[in-house]
């Protein structure tokens, strides 16, 4: 096996035994980026110099007998997580030249653990999208078929992990942006419980929904990354002071007694592709054979999830994005000599069409006279969606369903039709609205050789159960071991 193909766990074993150095490993990963990223377009910034310095430091740490699970391991970061001294663009023209003066908490934790940051990864502008086509900077291809989207908004993160350009990556998930690209690229993606991981230093899209999480080559690596980034942070008032267990300790527990809930509404979803349906059903059968027990559950309000999300998320976004006015951060249109026209020009040149659409929808829904009808109503229905999950989890431990209704679609296929694009988020949005953890793991391939993902959702702060079910399933399959031919 080539060095860049290693999983985090496998690389850690070799580093710990000093059979390889972090500098060799980092060099191999950077060479891989040099060899294939021209075709894929996952990286917005490759941090070669600082990565090699971090690798050197990691090697010194290891020589001093300090080798934590991520020490010396090369990782990629979605370009909306602040990295001190390293450009952070949110794939937006308006932040094209923004170099953060501080590290996000998750980055600080990764650095403390000795991880190596190889670069910043492409995404939909401000994480708004499902295909990475809304990036204001470049298009990313799916490593399994370069004419198709890698999913979004963390498309760069998923593509980079799938094509072995980093050993794992961080993404963010507001309505599916970790799970859906993970599914389309054949990797493992975890959206932790809201409040499990600090959002300090994550550029805000919709603050009541955003959560940072890992994209990795397998379930073990996902647990290792969550172990490192999770935990209460006084700098994020929504981070929750709960105990962080060692997530890797749960992987090998058997599934006897585990109840898996299958929501009756999901299989009736319009537009659910037959191959996806069949792959998910086969996965459920395998998990049953492993000792879990299937129960039927109902989530009657999920049919409103798309409508609720596409009111709440734009409302929060319109408020969060008000800070990009050309004064405090990023790019300013200097041709203007008057304040209002400077704001107007900066914002209309700096933001792409999808971001502008959402700011307009959000501003409208929050305006006096419409607030109750839209934001207020959406918040009420959001509570009903949360209650659906609460009662479903009285009879089951984990809910299983598809991640996306179809495998990865063609680049350009849905760009002119935002509504169809929004509908493709149908299976992922509710976990964010309810704040529960959700995970995507590879569960098959379409006849065209495109990866298909299985989604698992769990109770608040019970990521451990997701890891347990996912690991037991992964052990019996080899979908996660297949590589795109790139
Ligand atoms: N696709 C959804 C959107 O466009 C979710 C994005 C996300 O999770 N960041 O808003």
Coordinates of C-alpha atoms and ligand atoms in Angstrom, one line a residue:
X1 CA 0.0 0.0 0.0
X2 CA 1.2 3.5 -0.9
X3 CA 1.7 5.9 2.0
X4 CA -1.0 8.3 0.9
X5 CA -3.5 5.5 0.9
X6 CA -3.2 4.7 4.6
X7 CA -6.0 5.3 7.0
X8 CA -5.3 7.5 10.1
X9 CA -5.3 4.5 12.3
X10 CA -2.8 2.5 10.1
X11 CA -0.6 5.6 9.7
X12 CA -0.6 6.0 13.5
X13 CA 0.6 2.5 14.0
X14 CA 3.5 3.0 11.6
X15 CA 4.4 6.4 13.1
X16 CA 4.3 5.1 16.6
X17 CA 6.6 2.3 15.8
X18 CA 8.8 4.8 13.9
X19 CA 8.6 2.7 10.7
X20 CA 7.7 5.9 8.9
X21 CA 8.1 9.6 9.7
X22 CA 5.5 12.3 9.6
X23 CA 7.7 14.1 7.1
X24 CA 7.7 11.1 4.7
X25 CA 3.9 10.8 5.1
X26 CA 3.2 14.5 4.6
X27 CA 5.5 14.5 1.6
X28 CA 3.6 11.5 0.1
X29 CA 0.3 13.3 0.6
X30 CA 1.5 16.6 -0.9
X31 CA 2.9 14.6 -3.9
X32 CA -0.5 13.0 -4.3
X33 CA -2.2 16.4 -4.2
X34 CA 0.3 17.6 -6.9
X35 CA -0.4 14.5 -9.0
X36 CA -4.2 14.5 -9.0
X37 CA -5.7 17.7 -7.7
X38 CA -5.4 19.4 -11.1
X39 CA -8.1 17.1 -12.2
X40 CA -10.3 17.1 -9.1
X41 CA -10.0 20.7 -7.8
X42 CA -10.5 19.9 -4.1
X43 CA -7.9 22.3 -2.6
X44 CA -8.2 26.1 -2.5
X45 CA -4.9 26.5 -0.6
X46 CA -2.1 23.9 -0.3
X47 CA -0.1 24.8 2.8
X48 CA 3.1 22.9 1.8
X49 CA 5.6 24.9 3.8
X50 CA 3.7 25.0 7.1
X51 CA 2.6 21.4 6.7
X52 CA 6.2 20.2 6.4
X53 CA 7.2 22.3 9.4
X54 CA 4.3 20.8 11.4
X55 CA 5.5 17.3 10.3
X56 CA 9.0 18.0 11.5
X57 CA 7.7 19.1 14.9
X58 CA 5.5 16.0 15.0
X59 CA 8.5 13.8 14.3
X60 CA 10.3 15.5 17.2
X61 CA 7.3 14.9 19.5
X62 CA 7.2 11.2 18.4
X63 CA 11.0 10.9 19.1
X64 CA 10.3 12.2 22.6
X65 CA 7.8 9.4 23.1
X66 CA 4.6 11.4 22.5
X67 CA 2.5 9.9 19.7
X68 CA -1.2 10.6 20.1
X69 CA -3.6 9.1 17.5
X70 CA -3.4 12.2 15.2
X71 CA 0.3 13.1 15.8
X72 CA 2.0 13.5 12.5
X73 CA -1.2 12.7 10.5
X74 CA -1.9 15.0 7.4
X75 CA -5.4 16.4 7.4
X76 CA -7.4 18.8 5.2
X77 CA -9.7 21.5 6.5
X78 CA -12.9 22.9 4.9
X79 CA -12.2 26.5 4.0
X80 CA -14.7 28.0 6.5
X81 CA -12.8 27.0 9.6
X82 CA -10.4 29.7 10.7
X83 CA -6.7 28.8 10.5
X84 CA -4.2 31.4 11.9
X85 CA -2.0 32.7 9.1
X86 CA -3.7 30.5 6.5
X87 CA -6.2 32.0 4.1
X88 CA -9.8 31.2 4.9
X89 CA -12.1 32.1 2.0
X90 CA -15.4 30.3 2.6
X91 CA -15.1 29.9 -1.2
X92 CA -16.4 33.4 -1.5
X93 CA -15.0 36.4 -3.5
X94 CA -15.8 38.5 -0.5
X95 CA -13.3 36.7 1.7
X96 CA -10.8 35.9 -1.0
X97 CA -8.0 37.7 0.8
X98 CA -9.0 36.9 4.4
X99 CA -6.2 35.5 6.6
X100 CA -7.5 34.8 10.1
X101 CA -5.5 36.1 13.0
X102 CA -6.6 33.2 15.2
X103 CA -7.3 29.4 15.1
X104 CA -10.8 27.9 15.5
X105 CA -11.0 25.8 18.6
X106 CA -11.0 22.6 16.5
X107 CA -7.8 23.7 14.8
X108 CA -6.2 24.5 18.1
X109 CA -7.1 21.0 19.3
X110 CA -5.8 19.3 16.2
X111 CA -2.5 21.3 16.5
X112 CA -2.2 20.4 20.1
X113 CA -2.6 16.7 19.2
X114 CA 0.3 17.2 16.7
X115 CA -1.8 16.9 13.5
X116 CA -0.5 18.3 10.2
X117 CA -2.7 20.6 8.2
X118 CA -2.0 20.1 4.5
X119 CA -4.5 22.7 3.2
X120 CA -7.9 24.3 2.9
X121 CA -10.7 22.6 0.9
X122 CA -13.3 23.8 -1.6
X123 CA -16.9 24.1 -0.7
X124 CA -20.2 25.8 -1.7
X125 CA -19.8 29.5 -0.9
X126 CA -20.5 30.0 2.8
X127 CA -21.6 26.3 2.9
X128 CA -24.8 27.1 0.9
X129 CA -25.4 24.2 -1.5
X130 CA -25.3 20.5 -2.1
X131 CA -22.9 20.2 -5.0
X132 CA -19.9 22.5 -4.4
X133 CA -20.9 24.2 -7.7
X134 CA -21.8 27.3 -5.7
X135 CA -18.1 27.9 -4.9
X136 CA -17.1 31.3 -6.0
X137 CA -13.6 30.1 -6.7
X138 CA -13.6 26.7 -8.5
X139 CA -15.5 23.6 -9.4
X140 CA -14.6 20.3 -7.7
X141 CA -15.1 16.9 -9.5
X142 CA -16.1 13.7 -7.9
X143 CA -13.1 11.4 -7.9
X144 CA -15.3 8.5 -9.0
X145 CA -16.5 10.3 -12.1
X146 CA -15.0 13.7 -12.8
X147 CA -18.1 14.8 -14.8
X148 CA -20.2 14.5 -11.6
X149 CA -20.5 16.7 -8.4
X150 CA -18.7 15.5 -5.2
X151 CA -21.7 16.6 -3.2
X152 CA -21.8 19.6 -1.0
X153 CA -21.2 21.8 0.7
X154 CA -18.1 20.0 2.0
X155 CA -17.4 18.6 -1.5
X156 CA -13.7 19.5 -1.3
X157 CA -13.3 17.6 2.0
X158 CA -15.0 14.5 0.7
X159 CA -13.2 14.5 -2.6
X160 CA -9.8 15.0 -1.0
X161 CA -10.3 12.1 1.4
X162 CA -11.7 9.8 -1.3
X163 CA -8.8 10.6 -3.6
X164 CA -6.2 10.1 -0.8
X165 CA -5.1 13.7 -0.8
X166 CA -5.4 13.8 3.0
X167 CA -5.9 11.1 5.6
X168 CA -9.0 12.7 7.0
X169 CA -10.7 16.1 6.8
X170 CA -13.0 18.5 8.7
X171 CA -16.2 19.6 7.2
X172 CA -19.3 21.4 8.5
X173 CA -22.9 20.3 8.3
X174 CA -25.9 22.7 8.5
X175 CA -28.3 20.5 6.6
X176 CA -26.3 17.6 5.4
X177 CA -23.0 19.1 4.2
X178 CA -20.8 16.4 5.7
X179 CA -23.1 13.4 5.3
X180 CA -24.2 14.0 1.7
X181 CA -20.7 14.6 0.1
X182 CA -19.4 11.7 2.2
X183 CA -22.1 9.5 0.6
X184 CA -21.4 10.7 -2.9
X185 CA -17.6 10.2 -2.6
X186 CA -17.7 6.8 -0.7
X187 CA -16.2 8.0 2.6
X188 CA -17.5 8.1 6.2
X189 CA -18.9 11.5 7.4
X190 CA -20.2 12.3 10.8
X191 CA -22.3 15.3 11.9
X192 CA -22.0 15.2 15.7
X193 CA -24.7 16.3 18.1
X194 CA -25.3 20.1 18.1
X195 CA -23.1 21.3 20.9
X196 CA -20.7 18.4 20.9
X197 CA -18.0 20.2 19.0
X198 CA -17.1 23.9 19.4
X199 CA -18.1 26.2 16.6
X200 CA -15.7 28.9 17.8
X201 CA -13.8 30.0 14.6
X202 CA -16.3 28.3 12.3
X203 CA -17.6 31.0 9.9
X204 CA -21.3 31.0 10.8
X205 CA -23.9 30.1 8.2
X206 CA -27.0 29.2 10.3
X207 CA -25.9 29.2 13.9
X208 CA -28.6 27.0 15.3
X209 CA -27.9 24.2 12.8
X210 CA -24.1 24.4 12.1
X211 CA -21.8 21.7 13.4
X212 CA -18.2 20.7 12.6
X213 CA -17.4 17.0 12.0
X214 CA -14.9 14.6 10.4
X215 CA -14.8 13.0 7.0
X216 CA -12.6 9.9 7.0
X217 CA -11.8 6.7 5.1
X218 CA -13.4 4.5 7.8
X219 CA -15.4 4.4 11.0
X220 CA -12.4 3.9 13.3
X221 CA -10.7 7.1 12.0
X222 CA -14.0 9.0 12.5
X223 CA -14.0 8.0 16.2
X224 CA -10.3 9.1 16.5
X225 CA -11.0 12.5 15.0
X226 CA -14.1 13.1 17.1
X227 CA -12.1 12.1 20.2
X228 CA -9.7 15.0 19.4
X229 CA -12.1 17.7 18.4
X230 CA -15.1 17.2 20.8
X231 CA -15.6 18.9 24.2
X232 CA -17.0 21.9 25.9
X233 CA -15.5 25.2 25.0
X234 CA -16.3 28.4 27.0
X235 CA -15.7 30.4 23.8
X236 CA -18.9 28.8 22.2
X237 CA -22.0 29.4 24.3
X238 CA -23.8 26.6 22.5
X239 CA -21.2 24.0 23.2
X240 CA -22.5 21.6 25.9
X241 CA -20.5 20.7 29.0
X242 CA -21.1 16.9 28.8
X243 CA -18.6 14.2 29.2
X244 CA -16.7 13.1 26.1
X245 CA -16.3 9.3 26.1
X246 CA -13.5 7.5 24.3
X247 CA -15.5 6.9 21.1
X248 CA -13.2 4.2 19.9
X249 CA -14.0 2.1 22.9
X250 CA -17.5 1.3 21.6
X251 CA -16.6 0.1 18.1
X252 CA -16.3 -3.6 18.8
X253 CA -19.4 -4.0 21.1
X254 CA -21.9 -6.4 19.4
X255 CA -25.3 -5.5 18.1
X256 CA -27.5 -7.9 20.1
X257 CA -30.3 -5.9 21.7
X258 CA -29.8 -2.9 19.5
X259 CA -33.0 -1.6 18.0
X260 CA -32.8 -0.1 14.5
X261 CA -35.8 2.1 13.5
X262 CA -36.9 2.3 9.9
X263 CA -39.1 5.4 9.3
X264 CA -42.1 4.4 7.2
X265 CA -42.2 7.9 5.5
X266 CA -38.8 7.6 4.0
X267 CA -39.3 4.7 1.7
X268 CA -42.3 6.5 0.2
X269 CA -40.2 9.6 -0.7
X270 CA -40.8 10.7 -4.2
X271 CA -37.6 10.7 -6.3
X272 CA -35.9 8.0 -4.3
X273 CA -33.7 6.1 -6.7
X274 CA -34.2 2.3 -7.0
X275 CA -30.5 1.5 -6.6
X276 CA -30.3 3.7 -3.5
X277 CA -33.4 2.1 -2.0
X278 CA -32.0 -1.4 -2.7
X279 CA -28.6 -0.7 -1.3
X280 CA -30.0 0.8 1.9
X281 CA -32.4 -2.1 2.3
X282 CA -29.6 -4.6 1.9
X283 CA -27.6 -2.7 4.5
X284 CA -30.5 -2.9 7.0
X285 CA -30.7 -6.7 6.4
X286 CA -27.0 -7.1 7.1
X287 CA -27.3 -5.1 10.3
X288 CA -30.2 -7.3 11.3
X289 CA -28.2 -10.4 10.6
X290 CA -25.5 -9.0 12.9
X291 CA -28.0 -9.2 15.8
X292 CA -29.9 -5.9 15.7
X293 CA -33.7 -5.9 15.7
X294 CA -35.7 -3.9 13.2
X295 CA -38.6 -1.8 14.4
X296 CA -40.9 0.5 12.4
X297 CA -41.0 4.1 13.4
X298 CA -42.8 7.2 12.1
X299 CA -41.5 10.7 11.6
X300 CA -44.7 12.3 10.4
X301 CA -43.4 15.9 10.2
X302 CA -40.3 15.1 8.1
X303 CA -42.3 16.1 5.0
X304 CA -42.0 19.7 6.2
X305 CA -38.3 19.5 6.8
X306 CA -37.3 21.1 3.5
X307 CA -39.7 24.0 3.9
X308 CA -38.7 24.6 7.5
X309 CA -35.0 24.4 6.8
X310 CA -35.2 26.7 3.8
X311 CA -36.8 29.4 6.0
X312 CA -34.7 29.0 9.1
X313 CA -31.3 28.6 7.4
X314 CA -31.7 31.7 5.2
X315 CA -33.0 33.8 8.1
X316 CA -30.0 33.0 10.2
X317 CA -27.7 33.4 7.2
X318 CA -29.1 36.8 6.3
X319 CA -28.3 38.0 9.8
X320 CA -24.9 36.3 10.1
X321 CA -23.7 37.6 6.7
X322 CA -24.6 41.2 7.5
X323 CA -21.0 41.5 8.8
X324 CA -19.5 41.3 5.3
X325 CA -19.9 44.9 4.4
X326 CA -16.5 45.7 3.0
X327 CA -15.4 47.5 6.1
X328 CA -14.4 44.9 8.7
X329 CA -13.2 41.9 6.6
X330 CA -12.2 40.9 3.1
X331 CA -12.7 42.6 -0.2
X332 CA -14.0 46.1 -0.6
X333 CA -15.1 47.8 -3.8
X334 CA -12.9 50.9 -3.7
X335 CA -14.3 52.5 -6.8
X336 CA -17.1 54.0 -4.6
X337 CA -16.8 57.2 -2.8
X338 CA -20.1 57.1 -0.9
X339 CA -20.9 54.6 2.0
X340 CA -24.2 53.1 0.8
X341 CA -23.0 52.5 -2.7
X342 CA -19.8 51.0 -1.4
X343 CA -21.8 48.5 0.7
X344 CA -24.1 47.7 -2.3
X345 CA -21.3 47.2 -4.8
X346 CA -19.1 45.2 -2.4
X347 CA -21.9 42.9 -1.5
X348 CA -23.2 42.4 -5.0
X349 CA -19.8 41.7 -6.4
X350 CA -18.6 39.8 -3.4
X351 CA -21.5 37.3 -3.0
X352 CA -22.5 34.8 -5.6
X353 CA -26.1 34.2 -6.8
X354 CA -27.1 31.5 -4.2
X355 CA -25.8 33.5 -1.3
X356 CA -27.6 36.6 -2.5
X357 CA -30.8 34.5 -3.0
X358 CA -30.6 33.3 0.6
X359 CA -29.9 36.8 2.0
X360 CA -33.0 38.1 0.2
X361 CA -35.2 35.2 1.3
X362 CA -34.0 35.5 4.9
X363 CA -34.3 39.3 5.1
X364 CA -37.8 39.0 3.7
X365 CA -38.9 36.3 6.2
X366 CA -37.5 38.2 9.1
X367 CA -39.0 41.5 8.2
X368 CA -41.8 43.1 10.3
X369 CA -45.2 41.6 9.4
X370 CA -43.7 38.4 7.9
X371 CA -41.7 37.2 10.9
X372 CA -44.5 35.3 12.6
X373 CA -45.8 33.9 9.3
X374 CA -42.4 32.5 8.3
X375 CA -39.7 32.3 10.9
X376 CA -42.1 31.9 13.8
X377 CA -44.1 29.2 12.0
X378 CA -41.0 27.4 10.8
X379 CA -39.7 27.4 14.4
X380 CA -42.9 25.8 15.6
X381 CA -42.8 23.1 13.0
X382 CA -39.1 22.5 13.9
X383 CA -40.3 21.7 17.5
X384 CA -42.7 19.1 16.0
X385 CA -39.9 17.5 14.0
X386 CA -37.8 17.3 17.2
X387 CA -40.7 15.7 19.0
X388 CA -41.0 13.1 16.2
X389 CA -37.5 12.0 16.9
X390 CA -38.0 12.0 20.6
X391 CA -40.9 9.6 20.3
X392 CA -39.2 7.5 17.7
X393 CA -36.2 7.1 20.0
X394 CA -38.5 5.7 22.7
X395 CA -38.7 2.5 20.6
X396 CA -35.3 2.4 18.9
X397 CA -31.6 3.3 19.4
X398 CA -30.6 4.3 15.8
X399 CA -32.7 5.3 12.8
X400 CA -31.5 4.1 9.4
X401 CA -32.3 5.7 6.0
X402 CA -30.7 6.9 2.8
X403 CA -28.4 10.0 2.8
X404 CA -29.3 11.3 -0.6
X405 CA -32.2 10.3 -2.9
X406 CA -29.8 9.6 -5.8
X407 CA -26.1 8.9 -6.4
X408 CA -24.0 11.9 -7.5
X409 CA -25.5 13.9 -10.3
X410 CA -23.8 15.5 -13.3
X411 CA -22.1 18.9 -12.9
X412 CA -24.5 21.5 -14.2
X413 CA -27.5 19.2 -14.0
X414 CA -29.3 21.1 -11.2
X415 CA -27.6 24.5 -11.0
X416 CA -30.4 26.4 -12.7
X417 CA -33.0 24.8 -10.6
X418 CA -32.5 25.7 -6.9
X419 CA -35.7 24.0 -5.8
X420 CA -34.7 20.6 -7.2
X421 CA -31.3 21.1 -5.5
X422 CA -33.0 21.9 -2.2
X423 CA -35.2 18.8 -2.5
X424 CA -32.2 16.6 -2.6
X425 CA -31.5 17.4 1.0
X426 CA -34.7 15.7 2.1
X427 CA -33.1 12.9 4.2
X428 CA -30.4 15.0 5.9
X429 CA -32.0 18.2 7.1
X430 CA -34.1 16.8 9.9
X431 CA -31.0 15.8 12.0
X432 CA -29.8 19.4 12.0
X433 CA -33.3 20.7 12.9
X434 CA -33.5 18.3 15.8
X435 CA -29.8 18.7 16.8
X436 CA -29.2 14.9 16.8
X437 CA -26.0 13.2 15.5
X438 CA -26.0 11.7 12.0
X439 CA -23.5 9.6 10.1
X440 CA -23.0 8.5 6.5
X441 CA -21.2 5.3 5.7
X442 CA -20.6 3.6 2.3
X443 CA -23.2 0.9 1.6
X444 CA -22.8 0.1 -2.1
X445 CA -22.3 1.3 -5.6
X446 CA -24.7 2.1 -8.4
X447 CA -24.5 0.2 -11.7
X448 CA -22.4 3.2 -13.0
X449 CA -19.9 2.6 -10.2
X450 CA -21.0 5.6 -8.0
X451 CA -20.9 5.3 -4.2
X452 CA -24.1 5.1 -2.2
X453 CA -24.3 6.0 1.5
X454 CA -26.4 4.7 4.4
X455 CA -27.4 7.3 7.0
X456 CA -27.7 6.5 10.7
X457 CA -29.2 9.0 13.2
X458 CA -28.9 8.7 16.9
X459 CA -30.0 10.2 20.2
X460 CA -28.5 13.4 21.4
X461 CA -24.9 12.9 22.5
X462 CA -25.0 9.2 21.6
X463 CA -22.5 9.2 18.8
X464 CA -21.1 6.1 20.5
X465 CA -24.1 4.1 19.3
X466 CA -23.6 5.3 15.8
X467 CA -20.0 4.2 15.8
X468 CA -20.9 0.9 17.2
X469 CA -23.5 0.1 14.5
X470 CA -21.4 1.6 11.8
X471 CA -18.3 -0.4 12.8
X472 CA -20.1 -3.7 13.0
X473 CA -21.5 -3.1 9.6
X474 CA -18.3 -1.8 8.0
X475 CA -16.4 -4.9 9.2
X476 CA -18.7 -7.2 7.1
X477 CA -18.4 -5.2 3.9
X478 CA -15.6 -3.9 1.7
X479 CA -17.3 -0.8 0.1
X480 CA -15.1 1.5 2.2
X481 CA -11.9 -0.1 0.9
X482 CA -12.6 0.5 -2.8
X483 CA -10.8 3.3 -4.4
X484 CA -11.7 5.6 -7.3
X485 CA -9.4 5.1 -10.3
X486 CA -7.8 8.5 -10.5
Ligands
LIG1 N1 -27.5 21.7 1.1 C1 -28.0 22.5 2.3 C2 -28.0 23.9 2.0 O1 -27.7 24.3 0.9 C3 -27.1 22.1 3.4 C4 -25.8 22.8 3.4 C5 -25.0 22.6 4.6 O2 -25.2 21.6 5.4 N2 -24.1 23.5 4.9 O3 -28.2 24.7 2.8

